[in-house]
Each structure stands twice: as structure tokens, then as C-alpha cells.
CSV table of C-alpha atoms and ligand atoms in Angstrom, one decimal:
chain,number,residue,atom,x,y,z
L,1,UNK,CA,-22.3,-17.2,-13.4
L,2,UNK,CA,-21.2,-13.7,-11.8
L,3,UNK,CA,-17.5,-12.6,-12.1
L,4,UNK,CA,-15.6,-10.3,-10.6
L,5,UNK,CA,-16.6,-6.4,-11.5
L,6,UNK,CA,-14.1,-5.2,-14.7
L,7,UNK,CA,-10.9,-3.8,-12.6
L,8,UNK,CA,-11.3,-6.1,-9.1
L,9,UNK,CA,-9.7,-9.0,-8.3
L,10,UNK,CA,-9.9,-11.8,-6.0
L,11,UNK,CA,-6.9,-11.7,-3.6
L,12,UNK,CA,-6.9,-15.9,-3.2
L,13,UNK,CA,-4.4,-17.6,-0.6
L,14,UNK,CA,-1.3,-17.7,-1.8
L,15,UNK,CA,-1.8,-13.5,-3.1
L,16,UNK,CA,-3.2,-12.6,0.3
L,17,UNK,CA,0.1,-13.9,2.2
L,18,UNK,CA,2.4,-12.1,0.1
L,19,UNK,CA,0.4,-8.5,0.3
L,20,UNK,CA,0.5,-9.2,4.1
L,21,UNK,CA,4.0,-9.8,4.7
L,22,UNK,CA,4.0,-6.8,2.7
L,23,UNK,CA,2.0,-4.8,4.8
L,24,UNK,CA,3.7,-5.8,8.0
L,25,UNK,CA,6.6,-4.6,6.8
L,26,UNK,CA,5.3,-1.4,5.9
L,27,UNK,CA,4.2,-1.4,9.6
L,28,UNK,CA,7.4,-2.4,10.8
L,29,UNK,CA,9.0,0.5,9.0
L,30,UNK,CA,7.0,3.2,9.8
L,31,UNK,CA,6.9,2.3,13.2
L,32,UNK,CA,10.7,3.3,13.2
L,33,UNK,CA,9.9,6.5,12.4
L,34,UNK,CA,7.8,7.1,14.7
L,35,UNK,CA,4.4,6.8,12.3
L,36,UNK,CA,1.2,5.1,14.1
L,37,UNK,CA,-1.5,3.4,11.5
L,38,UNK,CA,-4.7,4.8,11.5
L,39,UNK,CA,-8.0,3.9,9.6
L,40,UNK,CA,-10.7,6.5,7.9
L,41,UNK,CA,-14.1,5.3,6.1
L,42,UNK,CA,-14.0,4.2,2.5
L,43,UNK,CA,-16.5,6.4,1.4
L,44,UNK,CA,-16.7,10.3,2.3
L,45,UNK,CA,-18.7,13.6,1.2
L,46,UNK,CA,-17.5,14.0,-2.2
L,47,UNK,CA,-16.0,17.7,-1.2
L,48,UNK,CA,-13.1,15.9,0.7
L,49,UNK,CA,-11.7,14.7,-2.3
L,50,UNK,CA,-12.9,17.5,-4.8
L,51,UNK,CA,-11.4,20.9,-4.8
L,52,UNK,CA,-13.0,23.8,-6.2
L,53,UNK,CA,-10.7,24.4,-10.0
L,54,UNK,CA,-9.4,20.7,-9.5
L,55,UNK,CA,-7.7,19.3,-12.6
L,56,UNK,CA,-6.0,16.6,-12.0
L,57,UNK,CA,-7.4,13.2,-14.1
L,58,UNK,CA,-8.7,11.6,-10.1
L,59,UNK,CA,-10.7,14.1,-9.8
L,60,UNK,CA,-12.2,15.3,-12.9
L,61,UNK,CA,-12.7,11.7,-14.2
L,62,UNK,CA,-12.1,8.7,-12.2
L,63,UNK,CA,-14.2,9.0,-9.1
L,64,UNK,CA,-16.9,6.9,-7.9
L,65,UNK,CA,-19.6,9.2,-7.1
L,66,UNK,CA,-23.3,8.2,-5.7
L,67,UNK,CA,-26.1,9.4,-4.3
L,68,UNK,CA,-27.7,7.4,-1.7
L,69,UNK,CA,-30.8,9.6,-1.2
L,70,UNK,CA,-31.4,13.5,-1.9
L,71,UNK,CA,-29.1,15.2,0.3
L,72,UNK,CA,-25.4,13.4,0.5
L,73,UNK,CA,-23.1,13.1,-2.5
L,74,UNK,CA,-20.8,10.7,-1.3
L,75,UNK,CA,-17.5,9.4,-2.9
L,76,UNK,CA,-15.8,6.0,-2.9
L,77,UNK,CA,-12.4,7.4,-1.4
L,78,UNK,CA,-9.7,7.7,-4.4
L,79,UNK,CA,-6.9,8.2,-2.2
L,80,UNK,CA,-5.9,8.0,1.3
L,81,UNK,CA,-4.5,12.0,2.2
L,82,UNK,CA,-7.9,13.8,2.1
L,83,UNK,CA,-9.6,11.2,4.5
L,84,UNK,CA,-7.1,11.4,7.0
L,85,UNK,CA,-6.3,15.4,6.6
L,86,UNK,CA,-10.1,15.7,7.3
L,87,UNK,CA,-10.0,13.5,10.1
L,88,UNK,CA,-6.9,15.5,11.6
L,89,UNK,CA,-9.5,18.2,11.1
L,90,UNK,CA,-12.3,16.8,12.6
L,91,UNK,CA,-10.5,15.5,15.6
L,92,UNK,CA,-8.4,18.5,16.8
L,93,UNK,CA,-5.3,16.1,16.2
L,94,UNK,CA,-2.6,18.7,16.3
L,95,UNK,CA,-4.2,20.4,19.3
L,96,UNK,CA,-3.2,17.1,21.6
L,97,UNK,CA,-0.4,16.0,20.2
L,98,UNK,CA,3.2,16.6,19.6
L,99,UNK,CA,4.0,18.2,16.1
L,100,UNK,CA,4.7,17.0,13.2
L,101,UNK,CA,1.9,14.2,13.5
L,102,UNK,CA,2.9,11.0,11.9
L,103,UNK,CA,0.4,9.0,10.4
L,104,UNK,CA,0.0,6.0,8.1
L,105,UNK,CA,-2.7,4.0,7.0
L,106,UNK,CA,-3.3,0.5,4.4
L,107,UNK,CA,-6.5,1.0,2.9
L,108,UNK,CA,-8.4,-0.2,-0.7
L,109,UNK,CA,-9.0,2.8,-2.9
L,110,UNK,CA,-11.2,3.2,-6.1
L,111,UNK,CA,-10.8,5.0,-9.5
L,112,UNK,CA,-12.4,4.8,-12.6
L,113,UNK,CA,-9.4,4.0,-14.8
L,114,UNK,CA,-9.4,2.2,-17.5
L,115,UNK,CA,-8.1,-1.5,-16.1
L,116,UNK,CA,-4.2,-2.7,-17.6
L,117,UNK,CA,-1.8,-4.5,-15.8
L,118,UNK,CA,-0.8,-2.6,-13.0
L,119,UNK,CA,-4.3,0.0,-12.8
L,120,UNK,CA,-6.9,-1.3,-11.2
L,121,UNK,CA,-9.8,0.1,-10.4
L,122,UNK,CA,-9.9,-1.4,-6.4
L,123,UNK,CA,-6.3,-0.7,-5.6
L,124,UNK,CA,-4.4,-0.7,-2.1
L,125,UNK,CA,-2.2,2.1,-1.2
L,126,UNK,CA,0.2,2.5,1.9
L,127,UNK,CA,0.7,5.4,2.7
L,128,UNK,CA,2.2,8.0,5.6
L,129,UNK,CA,1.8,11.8,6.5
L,130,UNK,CA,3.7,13.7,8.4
L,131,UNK,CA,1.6,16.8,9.4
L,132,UNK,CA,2.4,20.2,10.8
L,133,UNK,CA,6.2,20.8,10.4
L,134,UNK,CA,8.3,22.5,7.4
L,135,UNK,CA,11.7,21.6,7.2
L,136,UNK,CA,14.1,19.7,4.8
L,137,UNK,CA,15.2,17.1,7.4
L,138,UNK,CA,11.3,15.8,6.9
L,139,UNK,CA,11.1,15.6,3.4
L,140,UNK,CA,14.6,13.6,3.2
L,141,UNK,CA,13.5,12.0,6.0
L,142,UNK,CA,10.0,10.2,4.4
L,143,UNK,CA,11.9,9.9,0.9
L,144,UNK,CA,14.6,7.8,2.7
L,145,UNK,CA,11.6,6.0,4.8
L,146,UNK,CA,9.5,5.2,0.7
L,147,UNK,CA,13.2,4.2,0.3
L,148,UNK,CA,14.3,1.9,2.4
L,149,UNK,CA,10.9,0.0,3.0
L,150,UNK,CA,11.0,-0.3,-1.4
L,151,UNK,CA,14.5,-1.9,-0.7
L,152,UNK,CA,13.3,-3.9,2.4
L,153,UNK,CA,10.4,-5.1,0.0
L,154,UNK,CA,13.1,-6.5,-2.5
L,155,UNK,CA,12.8,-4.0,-4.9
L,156,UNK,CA,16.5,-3.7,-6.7
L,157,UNK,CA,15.8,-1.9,-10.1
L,158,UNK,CA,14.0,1.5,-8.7
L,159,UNK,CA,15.3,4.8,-9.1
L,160,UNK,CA,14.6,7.8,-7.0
L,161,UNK,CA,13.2,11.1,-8.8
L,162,UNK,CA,12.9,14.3,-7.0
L,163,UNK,CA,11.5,17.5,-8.1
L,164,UNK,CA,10.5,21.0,-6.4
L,165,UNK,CA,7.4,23.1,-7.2
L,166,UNK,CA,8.4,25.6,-5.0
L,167,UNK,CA,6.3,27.4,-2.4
L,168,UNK,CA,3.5,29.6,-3.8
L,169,UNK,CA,5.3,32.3,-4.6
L,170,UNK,CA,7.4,30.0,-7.4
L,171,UNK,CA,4.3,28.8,-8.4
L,172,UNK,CA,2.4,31.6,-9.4
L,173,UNK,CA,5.2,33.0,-11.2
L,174,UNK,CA,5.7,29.7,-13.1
L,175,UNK,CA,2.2,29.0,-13.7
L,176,UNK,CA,2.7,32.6,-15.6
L,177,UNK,CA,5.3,31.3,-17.7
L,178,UNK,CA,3.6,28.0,-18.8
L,179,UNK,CA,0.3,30.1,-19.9
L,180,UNK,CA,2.7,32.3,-21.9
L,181,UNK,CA,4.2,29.5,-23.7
L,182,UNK,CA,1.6,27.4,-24.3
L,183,UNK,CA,-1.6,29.9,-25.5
L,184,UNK,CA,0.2,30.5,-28.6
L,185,UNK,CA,0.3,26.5,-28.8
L,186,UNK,CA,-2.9,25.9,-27.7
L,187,UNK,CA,-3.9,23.8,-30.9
L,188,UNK,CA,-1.5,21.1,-30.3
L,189,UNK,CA,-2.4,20.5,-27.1
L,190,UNK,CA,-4.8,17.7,-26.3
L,191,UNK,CA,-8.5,18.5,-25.2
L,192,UNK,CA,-8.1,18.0,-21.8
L,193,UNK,CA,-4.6,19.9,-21.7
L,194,UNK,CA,-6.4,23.0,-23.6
L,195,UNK,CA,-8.4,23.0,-20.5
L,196,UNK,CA,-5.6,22.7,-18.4
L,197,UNK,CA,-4.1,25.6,-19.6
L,198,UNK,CA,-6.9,27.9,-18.3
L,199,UNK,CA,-7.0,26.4,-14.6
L,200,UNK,CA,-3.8,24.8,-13.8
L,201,UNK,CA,-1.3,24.7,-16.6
L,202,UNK,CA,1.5,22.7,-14.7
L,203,UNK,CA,-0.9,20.0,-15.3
L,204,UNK,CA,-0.4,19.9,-18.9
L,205,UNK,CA,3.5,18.7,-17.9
L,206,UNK,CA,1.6,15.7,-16.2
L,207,UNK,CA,-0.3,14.8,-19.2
L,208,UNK,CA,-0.3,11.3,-20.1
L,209,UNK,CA,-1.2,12.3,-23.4
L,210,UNK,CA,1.1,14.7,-24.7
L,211,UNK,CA,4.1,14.0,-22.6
L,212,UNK,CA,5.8,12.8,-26.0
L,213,UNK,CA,5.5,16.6,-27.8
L,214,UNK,CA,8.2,18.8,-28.6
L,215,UNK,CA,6.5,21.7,-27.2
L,216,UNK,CA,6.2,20.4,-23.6
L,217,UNK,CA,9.7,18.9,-23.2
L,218,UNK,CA,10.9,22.7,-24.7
L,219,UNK,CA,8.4,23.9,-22.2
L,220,UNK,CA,10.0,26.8,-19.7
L,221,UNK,CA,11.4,25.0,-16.8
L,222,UNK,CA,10.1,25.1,-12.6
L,223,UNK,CA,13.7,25.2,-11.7
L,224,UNK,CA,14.4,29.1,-13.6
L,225,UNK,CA,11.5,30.6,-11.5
L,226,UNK,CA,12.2,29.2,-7.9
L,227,UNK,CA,12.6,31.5,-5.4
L,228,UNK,CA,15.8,32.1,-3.3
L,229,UNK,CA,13.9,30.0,-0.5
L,230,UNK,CA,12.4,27.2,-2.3
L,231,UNK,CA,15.6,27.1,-4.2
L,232,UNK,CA,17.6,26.6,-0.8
L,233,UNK,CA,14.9,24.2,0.7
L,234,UNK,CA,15.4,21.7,-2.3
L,235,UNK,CA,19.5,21.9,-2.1
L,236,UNK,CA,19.0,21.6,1.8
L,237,UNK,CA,17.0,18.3,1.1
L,238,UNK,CA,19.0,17.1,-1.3
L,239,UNK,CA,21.8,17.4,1.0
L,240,UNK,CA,20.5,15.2,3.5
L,241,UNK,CA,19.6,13.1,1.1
L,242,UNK,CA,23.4,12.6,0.2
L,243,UNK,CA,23.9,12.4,3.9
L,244,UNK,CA,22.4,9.3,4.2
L,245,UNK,CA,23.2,7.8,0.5
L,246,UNK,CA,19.9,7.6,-0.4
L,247,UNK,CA,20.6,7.7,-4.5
L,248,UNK,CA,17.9,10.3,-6.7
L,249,UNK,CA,17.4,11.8,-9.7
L,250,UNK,CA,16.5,15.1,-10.1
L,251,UNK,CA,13.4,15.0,-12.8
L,252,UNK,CA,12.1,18.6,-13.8
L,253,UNK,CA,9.6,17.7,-15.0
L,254,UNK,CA,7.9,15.6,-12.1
L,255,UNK,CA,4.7,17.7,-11.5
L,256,UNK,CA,2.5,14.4,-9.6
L,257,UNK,CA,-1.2,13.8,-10.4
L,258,UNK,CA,-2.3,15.7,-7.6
L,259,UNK,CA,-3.2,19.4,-7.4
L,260,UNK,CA,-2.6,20.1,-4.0
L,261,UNK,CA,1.6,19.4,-3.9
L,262,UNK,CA,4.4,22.2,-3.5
L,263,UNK,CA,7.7,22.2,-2.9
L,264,UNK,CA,9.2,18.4,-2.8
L,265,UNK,CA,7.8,15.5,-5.1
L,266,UNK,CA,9.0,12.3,-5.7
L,267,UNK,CA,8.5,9.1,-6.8
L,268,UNK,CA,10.2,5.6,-6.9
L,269,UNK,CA,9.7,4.4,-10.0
L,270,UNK,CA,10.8,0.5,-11.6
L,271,UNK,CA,13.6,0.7,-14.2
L,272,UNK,CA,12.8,-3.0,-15.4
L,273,UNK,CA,11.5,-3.3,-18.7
L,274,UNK,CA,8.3,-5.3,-17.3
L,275,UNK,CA,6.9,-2.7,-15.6
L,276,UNK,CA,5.9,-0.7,-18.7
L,277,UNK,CA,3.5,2.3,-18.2
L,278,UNK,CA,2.6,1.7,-14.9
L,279,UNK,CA,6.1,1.9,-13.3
L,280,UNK,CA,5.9,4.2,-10.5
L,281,UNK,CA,5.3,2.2,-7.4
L,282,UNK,CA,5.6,5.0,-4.6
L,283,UNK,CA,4.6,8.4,-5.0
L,284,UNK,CA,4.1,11.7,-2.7
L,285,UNK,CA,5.0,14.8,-1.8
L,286,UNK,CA,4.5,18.4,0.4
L,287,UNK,CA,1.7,19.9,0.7
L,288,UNK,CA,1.3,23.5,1.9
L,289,UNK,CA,-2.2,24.5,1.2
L,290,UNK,CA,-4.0,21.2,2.0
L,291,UNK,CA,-4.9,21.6,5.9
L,292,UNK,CA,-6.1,25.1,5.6
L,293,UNK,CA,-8.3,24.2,2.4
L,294,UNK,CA,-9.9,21.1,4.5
L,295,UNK,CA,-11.3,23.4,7.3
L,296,UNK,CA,-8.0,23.8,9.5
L,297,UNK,CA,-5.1,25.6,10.6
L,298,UNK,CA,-2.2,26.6,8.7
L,299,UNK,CA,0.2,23.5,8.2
L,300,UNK,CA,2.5,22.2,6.3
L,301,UNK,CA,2.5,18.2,5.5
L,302,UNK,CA,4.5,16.1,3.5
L,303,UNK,CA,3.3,12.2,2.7
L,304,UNK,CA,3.8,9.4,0.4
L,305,UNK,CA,1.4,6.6,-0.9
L,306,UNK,CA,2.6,3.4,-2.4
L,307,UNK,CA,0.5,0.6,-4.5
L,308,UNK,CA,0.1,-2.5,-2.9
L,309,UNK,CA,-0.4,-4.0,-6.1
L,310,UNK,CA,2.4,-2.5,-8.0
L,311,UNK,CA,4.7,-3.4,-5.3
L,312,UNK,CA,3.6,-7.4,-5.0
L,313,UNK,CA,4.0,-7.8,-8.9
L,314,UNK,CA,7.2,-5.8,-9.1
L,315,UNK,CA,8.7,-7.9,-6.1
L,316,UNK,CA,7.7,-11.3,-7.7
L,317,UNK,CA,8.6,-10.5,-10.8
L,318,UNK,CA,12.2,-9.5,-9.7
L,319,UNK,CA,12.4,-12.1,-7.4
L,320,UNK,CA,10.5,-15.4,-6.7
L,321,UNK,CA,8.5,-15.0,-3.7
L,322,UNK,CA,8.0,-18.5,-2.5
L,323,UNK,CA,4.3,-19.3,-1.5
L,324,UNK,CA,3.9,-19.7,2.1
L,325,UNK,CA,1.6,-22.4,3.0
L,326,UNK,CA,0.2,-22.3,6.6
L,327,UNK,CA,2.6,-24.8,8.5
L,328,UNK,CA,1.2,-28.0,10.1
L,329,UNK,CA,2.1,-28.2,13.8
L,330,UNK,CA,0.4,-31.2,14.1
L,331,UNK,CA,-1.3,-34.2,11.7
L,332,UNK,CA,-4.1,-36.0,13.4
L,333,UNK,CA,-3.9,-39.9,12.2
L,334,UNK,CA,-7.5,-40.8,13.4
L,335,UNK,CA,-8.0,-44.6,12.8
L,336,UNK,CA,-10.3,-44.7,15.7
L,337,UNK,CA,-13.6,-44.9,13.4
L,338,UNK,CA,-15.9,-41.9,14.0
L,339,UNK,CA,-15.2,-41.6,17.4
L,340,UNK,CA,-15.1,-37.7,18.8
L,341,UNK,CA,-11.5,-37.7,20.4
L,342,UNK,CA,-9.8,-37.0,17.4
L,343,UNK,CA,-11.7,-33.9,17.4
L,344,UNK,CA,-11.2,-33.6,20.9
L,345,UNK,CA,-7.3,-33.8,20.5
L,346,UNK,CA,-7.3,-31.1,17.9
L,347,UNK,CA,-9.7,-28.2,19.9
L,348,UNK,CA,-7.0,-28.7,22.8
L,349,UNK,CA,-4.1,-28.4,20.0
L,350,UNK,CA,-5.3,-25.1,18.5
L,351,UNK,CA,-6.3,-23.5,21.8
L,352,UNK,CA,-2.8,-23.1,22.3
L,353,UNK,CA,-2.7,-21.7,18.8
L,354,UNK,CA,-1.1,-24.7,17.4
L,355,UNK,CA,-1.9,-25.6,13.8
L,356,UNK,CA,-3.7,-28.8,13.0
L,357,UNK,CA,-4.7,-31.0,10.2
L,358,UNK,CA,-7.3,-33.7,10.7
L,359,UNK,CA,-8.5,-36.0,8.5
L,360,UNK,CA,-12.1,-35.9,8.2
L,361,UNK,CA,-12.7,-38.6,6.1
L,362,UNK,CA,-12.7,-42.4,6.4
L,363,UNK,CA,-9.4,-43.1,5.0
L,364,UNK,CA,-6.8,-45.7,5.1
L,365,UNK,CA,-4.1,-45.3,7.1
L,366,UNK,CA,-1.4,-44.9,3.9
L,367,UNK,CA,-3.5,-42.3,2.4
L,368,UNK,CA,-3.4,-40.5,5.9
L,369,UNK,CA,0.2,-40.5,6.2
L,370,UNK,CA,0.6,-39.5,3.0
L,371,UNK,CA,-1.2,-36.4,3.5
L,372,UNK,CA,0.9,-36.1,6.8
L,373,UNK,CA,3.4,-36.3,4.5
L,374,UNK,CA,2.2,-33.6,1.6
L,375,UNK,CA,1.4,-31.3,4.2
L,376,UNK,CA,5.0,-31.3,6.1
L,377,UNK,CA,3.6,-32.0,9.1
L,378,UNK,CA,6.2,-31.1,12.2
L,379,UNK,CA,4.3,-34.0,14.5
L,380,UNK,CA,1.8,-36.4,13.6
L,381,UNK,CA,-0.7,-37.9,16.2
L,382,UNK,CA,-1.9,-41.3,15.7
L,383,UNK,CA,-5.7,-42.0,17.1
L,384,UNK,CA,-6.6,-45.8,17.2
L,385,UNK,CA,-9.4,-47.5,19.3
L,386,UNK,CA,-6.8,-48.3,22.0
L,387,UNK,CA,-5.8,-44.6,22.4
L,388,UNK,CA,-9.4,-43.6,22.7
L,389,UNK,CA,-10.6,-46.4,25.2
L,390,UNK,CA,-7.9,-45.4,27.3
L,391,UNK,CA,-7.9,-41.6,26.6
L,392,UNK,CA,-3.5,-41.3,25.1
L,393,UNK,CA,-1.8,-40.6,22.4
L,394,UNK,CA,1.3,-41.3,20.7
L,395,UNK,CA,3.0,-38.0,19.2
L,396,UNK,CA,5.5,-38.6,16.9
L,397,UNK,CA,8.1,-35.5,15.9
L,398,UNK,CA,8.7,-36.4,11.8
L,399,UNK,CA,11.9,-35.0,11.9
L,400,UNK,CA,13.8,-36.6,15.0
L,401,UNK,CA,11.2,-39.6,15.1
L,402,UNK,CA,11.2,-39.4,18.6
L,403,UNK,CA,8.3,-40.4,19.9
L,404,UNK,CA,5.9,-40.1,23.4
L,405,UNK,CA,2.5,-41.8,24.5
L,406,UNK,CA,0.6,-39.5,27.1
L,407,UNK,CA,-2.4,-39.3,28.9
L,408,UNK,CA,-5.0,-36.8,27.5
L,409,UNK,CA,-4.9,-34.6,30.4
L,410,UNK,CA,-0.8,-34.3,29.7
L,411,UNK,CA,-1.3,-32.4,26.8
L,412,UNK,CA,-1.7,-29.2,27.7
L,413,UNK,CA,1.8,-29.6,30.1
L,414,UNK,CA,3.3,-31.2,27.3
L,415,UNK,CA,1.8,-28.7,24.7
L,416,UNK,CA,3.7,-26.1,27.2
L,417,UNK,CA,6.8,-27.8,27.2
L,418,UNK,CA,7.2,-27.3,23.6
L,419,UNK,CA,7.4,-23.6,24.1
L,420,UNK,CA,10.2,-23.6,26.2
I,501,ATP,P1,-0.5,7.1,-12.4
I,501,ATP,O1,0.2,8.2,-13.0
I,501,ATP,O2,0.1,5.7,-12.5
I,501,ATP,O3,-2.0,7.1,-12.7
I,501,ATP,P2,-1.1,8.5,-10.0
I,501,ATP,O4,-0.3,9.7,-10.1
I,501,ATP,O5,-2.5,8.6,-10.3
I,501,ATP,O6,-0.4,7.3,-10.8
I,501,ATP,P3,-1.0,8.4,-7.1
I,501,ATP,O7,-2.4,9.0,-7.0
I,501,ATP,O8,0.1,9.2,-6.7
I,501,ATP,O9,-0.9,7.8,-8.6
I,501,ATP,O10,-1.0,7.1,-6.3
I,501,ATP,C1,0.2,6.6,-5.7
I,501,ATP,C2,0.5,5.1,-6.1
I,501,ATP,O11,-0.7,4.4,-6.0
I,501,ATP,C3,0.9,5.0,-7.6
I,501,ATP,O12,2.3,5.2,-7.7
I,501,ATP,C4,0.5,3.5,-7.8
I,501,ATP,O13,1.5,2.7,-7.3
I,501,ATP,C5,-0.7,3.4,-7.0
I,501,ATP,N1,-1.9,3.5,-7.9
I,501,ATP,C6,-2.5,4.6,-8.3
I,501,ATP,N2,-3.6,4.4,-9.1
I,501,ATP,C7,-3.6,3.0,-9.2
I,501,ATP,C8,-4.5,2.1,-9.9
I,501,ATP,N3,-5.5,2.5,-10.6
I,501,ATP,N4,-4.3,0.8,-9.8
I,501,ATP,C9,-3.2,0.3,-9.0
I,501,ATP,N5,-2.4,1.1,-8.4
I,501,ATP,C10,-2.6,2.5,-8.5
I,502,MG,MG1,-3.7,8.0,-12.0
């Protein structure tokens, strides 16, 4: 018997509603800020996703890569920002369209991660960008956007952390510092952070390994080699940030997976004691270098993506999210004894997008009703051999009981008349 590949899972029924009520509101939110979905392949030339000195763990370990023949080294998409800065690219978007763009997207992403709860290795991330603007109104604007669709979603126990990396100039200086600090420390640092230390030591900050160590939380700190700009970006978003009550925690030590951020980070992260490891449920931030490096002009974005998955299990587990069976419009009775008009009935009922049990089977009439009943059917429809030799039907409304007998070419009108 086959199963499921290690790290995917089946999204049955009951799973699938949930993630889509999710989604629609994440659609319903971004659409008030003036974001417009977008799709982009799942699977890419490997160069949009990997960068030439890359460190970060997605890139250096958990991508699916493949060759399909000689020439193409394709990737399995690990995130959503890459695909849709190189399709901003590819299409000339900013040369048609008002500035900042605002784009979002809902797509399935893969990483070779070693599966727990929480870290799959098919994942869904929503996410947004906001692409070719710089200014702190932005950045408050999309953390209180992550913000309010978290709360929207049910999420009570989240907390806010923000962070700055500065703008390149910061970052050079404090990349300077780290490498001071830690080559004398090299030896206690973790394989993977030793190698960090050559090509991106902020990284080593990030590390899910050594994040316990003495020597990294006495590590120099971003916020001492900020310059007078970035320093007065960051106090400018964190000012609209109180404008609008939106609560946060500055976290100095927020670096983000990802290579290509500056300036503003953040993520919303679960404070209940479920969660465990894998508590952030929304993460993004700027990105200054990222549109230039993909083949285009010289802007400035800012995004955020969130995990579908995360998000469902931290919403159920804070609150019960009831299951949403499909509702039944209509129960077809059909005691007419394998004649077609029961059939007949329920094409006309779900043309007009009414929803419509029918009892396939040759059962009594009890057992019928009682899966009327079970299934909480709104109307039931009894079909007997009098109804189809003289082509009616009796609906019956379970609720008030009231009941009508029409003619069979009624039911549209009377199908109508329910709408009104
Ligand atoms: P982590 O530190 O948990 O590995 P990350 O920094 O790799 O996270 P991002 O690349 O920023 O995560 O992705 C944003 C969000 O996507 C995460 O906060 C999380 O909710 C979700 N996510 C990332 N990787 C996975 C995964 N393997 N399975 C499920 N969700 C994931
Ligand atoms: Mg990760």
C-alpha cells in the first residue's frame, strides 16, 4: 500500500474548509490594502532562488533540486518572493503600473527539512510584497496588515517582534564587528556557523544551533552600528506603529532566515506553550538589494509570508474551529422505485446552485428521513409514484413545516422565489 511521501499530507474535507476560510480571509484583507493575488510556477531555474555566497539553511540545504535533461537545473520553489520578484522582472510590472506594486499570492512550497509538527516539507505560505517604494509608513503599514489578518484569523496569544538590519551601510560595518568577535571564538561555534562566519556572519545570530551560547547572546549588537538614517527609519516606523496600536517588541537579535533582508524584520510569533519550536507563524521583511540582483531596476520592497499550516493548527488549537459540513438545501425522498425524476428534480435543484442530497439506494422510507434528518436538511422533497406519473412535488421546509405541491415546470419560479 503507498503512503503519503515523509513531510506531506493529505488536506481531507474537514482540513480543506478550514485552510480555505483561511485563505479567503487573507484575500479579503489584502484586498483592503490595495494588494491583488497573483500566481508564479512551482518550479523555477534554480538561480531564482540561489544567490551567489547564499547561506541561509533554504538555500544551502533544503532545496529540491532536479534535472530534467542536460541543460535546466530547475528548483521546486522554497518560497514565494523570488518567483514573483522575477516575474515583476520579466514582465516590466513597474513600467505600467502605479508604484509601490502590491502583490500577494497562496501557493504550496517545498523544503527539505526534517518533518516535526509544524515543518513540513509541502508547506503553504501567504504572502504579500509591496515593491518599489521606501518609506516607514510601508513597513508599519504591512506589519499592521500580518497583524490584523493574525487577529482576524483568531490568533490571541502572538506577539509582534521587530528588528532593523539597517541599510547597507549599517550592515557592512556590523558584519565587521561580528567577524571581530567571533574569529577568536571560532571553535565554539557550530560547523555550519564556522562557515558562516566567513560569508555572512549575521547568520550565525540565526543559528538554530547555537542560539543558546553565551558567546552569541554577548555578541556586539545591530543596534550600536546603525546609521543616523537607518536609525531614524526604524524610530519613524515604530512610530506609526504606535499610531495605530499595533503592540511589538523590539528583538535584537531578529536576523530572519533569509539573506536578502535590510532594514525592517519581523515576525509574529505564538506565545502559547503548544507551539514549541516552530512558533513563528508570519515572517518578513525589506528588501533593498533583491530587484536589482534578479535582473532589474533599483527598488526597494518590503513583504511578509505566513504558513498556512502554522496558522490552521495554532487557530484550532486556541480555539475550536467547528467543522463546516456542506449544508443540505434540499433532501430528495425518492420512494418512486428507480424511476429517473428524482434525478431529474435534483439536476434542476443544483443548476441554480442549490445543494442536494439524494438517496441513491433502495431504502425505506424511515431510513431516508433519517438521513434527511443527519444531514440537516433545510427542505426535503418527497418522490412517490404519484408525483412522478403526474410530474409534482411536495417540498416540505423542516423548520417551519410548511409545505407546497407544484408542478415540475414550477420549480424553477419557485426555486427563484426563494432568493428573494
Ligand atoms: P523557521 O525558522 O521556522 O525554519 P523560516 O525562517 O525558514 O522559519 P520563512 O522562510 O520566513 O521561515 O517562512 C515564513 C513562514 O513560513 C514561517 O514563519 C512558517 O510559518 C512557514 N514555514 C516555513 N518553513 C515551513 C515548513 N517547513 N513547514 C511549515 N511551515 C513553514
Ligand atoms: Mg526554515
Amino acid at each position: 500500500m503507498y503512503q503519503t511521501v515523509k513531510g506531506t499530507y493529505d488536506v481531507l474535507p474537514d482540513q480543506y474548509e478550514k485552510r480555505k476560510r483561511l485563505k479567503d480571509l487573507f484575500k479579503d484583507v489584502i484586498e483592503c490594502y490595495g494588494y491583488r493575488l497573483m500566481e508564479t510556477p512551482v518550479f523555477e531555474y534554480a538561480g531564482v532562488f540561489q544567490k551567489e555566497n547564499d547561506t541561509s539553511d533554504m538555500v544551502t540545504k533544503e532545496m529540491y533540486t532536479f534535472s530534467p535533461n542536460e541543460k535546466d537545473v530547475l528548483t521546486l520553489r522554497p518560497e514565494g518572493t523570488a518567483g514573483v520578484i522575477r516575474s515583476v522582472v520579466q514582465n516590466k510590472l513597474y513600467g505600467n503600473n502605479e508604484l509601490p506594486l502590491k502583490l500577494g499570492y497562496i501557493g504550496e512550497m517545498f523544503r527539505h527539512e526534517r518533518p516535526q509538527k509544524g515543518r513540513q516539507r509541502q508547506f503553504t505560505q501567504c504572502g504579500i510584497e509591496n515593491i518599489g517604494d521606501k518609506s516607514p509608513i510601508i513597513d508599519a503599514e504591512i506589519i499592521a496588515l500580518a497583524y490584523n489578518f493574525i487577529d482576524m484569523a483568531g490568533l490571541e496569544n502572538v506577539k509582534v517582534l521587530i528588528n532593523t538590519l539597517g541599510d547597507n551601510e549599517s550592515r557592512v560595518a556590523y558584519t565587521k564587528a561580528l567577524k571581530e568577535y567571533f574569529t577568536p571564538l571560532k571553535d565554539q561555534l557550530c560547523f555550519d556557523c564556522q562557515n558562516r562566519l566567513e560569508k555572512n556572519p549575521l547568520r550565525i545570530l540565526d543559528c538554530k544551533v547555537d542560539h543558546e551560547l553565551d558567546i552569541i547572546k554577548n555578541a556586539p549588537k545591530m543596534s550600536d552600528y546603525l546609521t543616523d538614517s537607518a536609525k531614524a527609519y526604524f524610530e519613524k516606523v515604530k512610530a506609526y506603529l504606535d499610531a495605530c496600536g499595533i503592540p511589538y517588541i523590539v528583538d535584537d537579535k531578529l536576523v530572519r532566515g533569509l539573506d536578502y533582508y535590510t532594514d525592517t524584520v519581523f515576525e509574529l510569533v505564538s506565545t502559547s506553550e503548544n507551539a514549541g519550536a516552530q512558533s513563528t507563524v508570519l515572517a518578513g521583511g525589506r528588501y533593498d538589494n533583491l530587484v536589482k540582483e534578479m535582473g532589474g531596476p533599483e527598488l526597494s520592497g518590503i513583504g511578509f509570508a505566513c504558513g498556512l499550516e502554522r496558522l490552521t493548527m495554532m487557530v484550532e488549537e486556541e480555539n475550536e474551529m467547528t467543522n463546516l459540513d456542506l449544508p443540505c438545501d434540499f433532501y430528495i425522498i425518492d420512494m418512486s422505485k428507480g424511476s429517473d425524476y428524482a434525478f431529474k428534480v435534483s439536476e434542476v435543484l443544483r443548476r441554480n446552485l442549490f445543494n442536494v442530497d439524494l438517496n441513491v439506494y433502495d431504502r425505506s422510507m424511515k431510513a431516508q428521513f433519517k438521513s434527511a434528518d443527519r444531514r440537516n436538511a433545510k427542505n426535503i422533497i418527497i418522490i412517490g409514484e404519484d408525483e412522478v406519473n403526474n410530474s409534482s412535488l411536495t417540498i416540505k421546509n423542516s423548520e417551519t413545516k410548511e409545505q407546497v405541491t407544484i408542478k415540475f415546470e414550477e420549480l424553477d419560479a419557485y426555486l427563484e422565489s426563494l432568493g428573494e
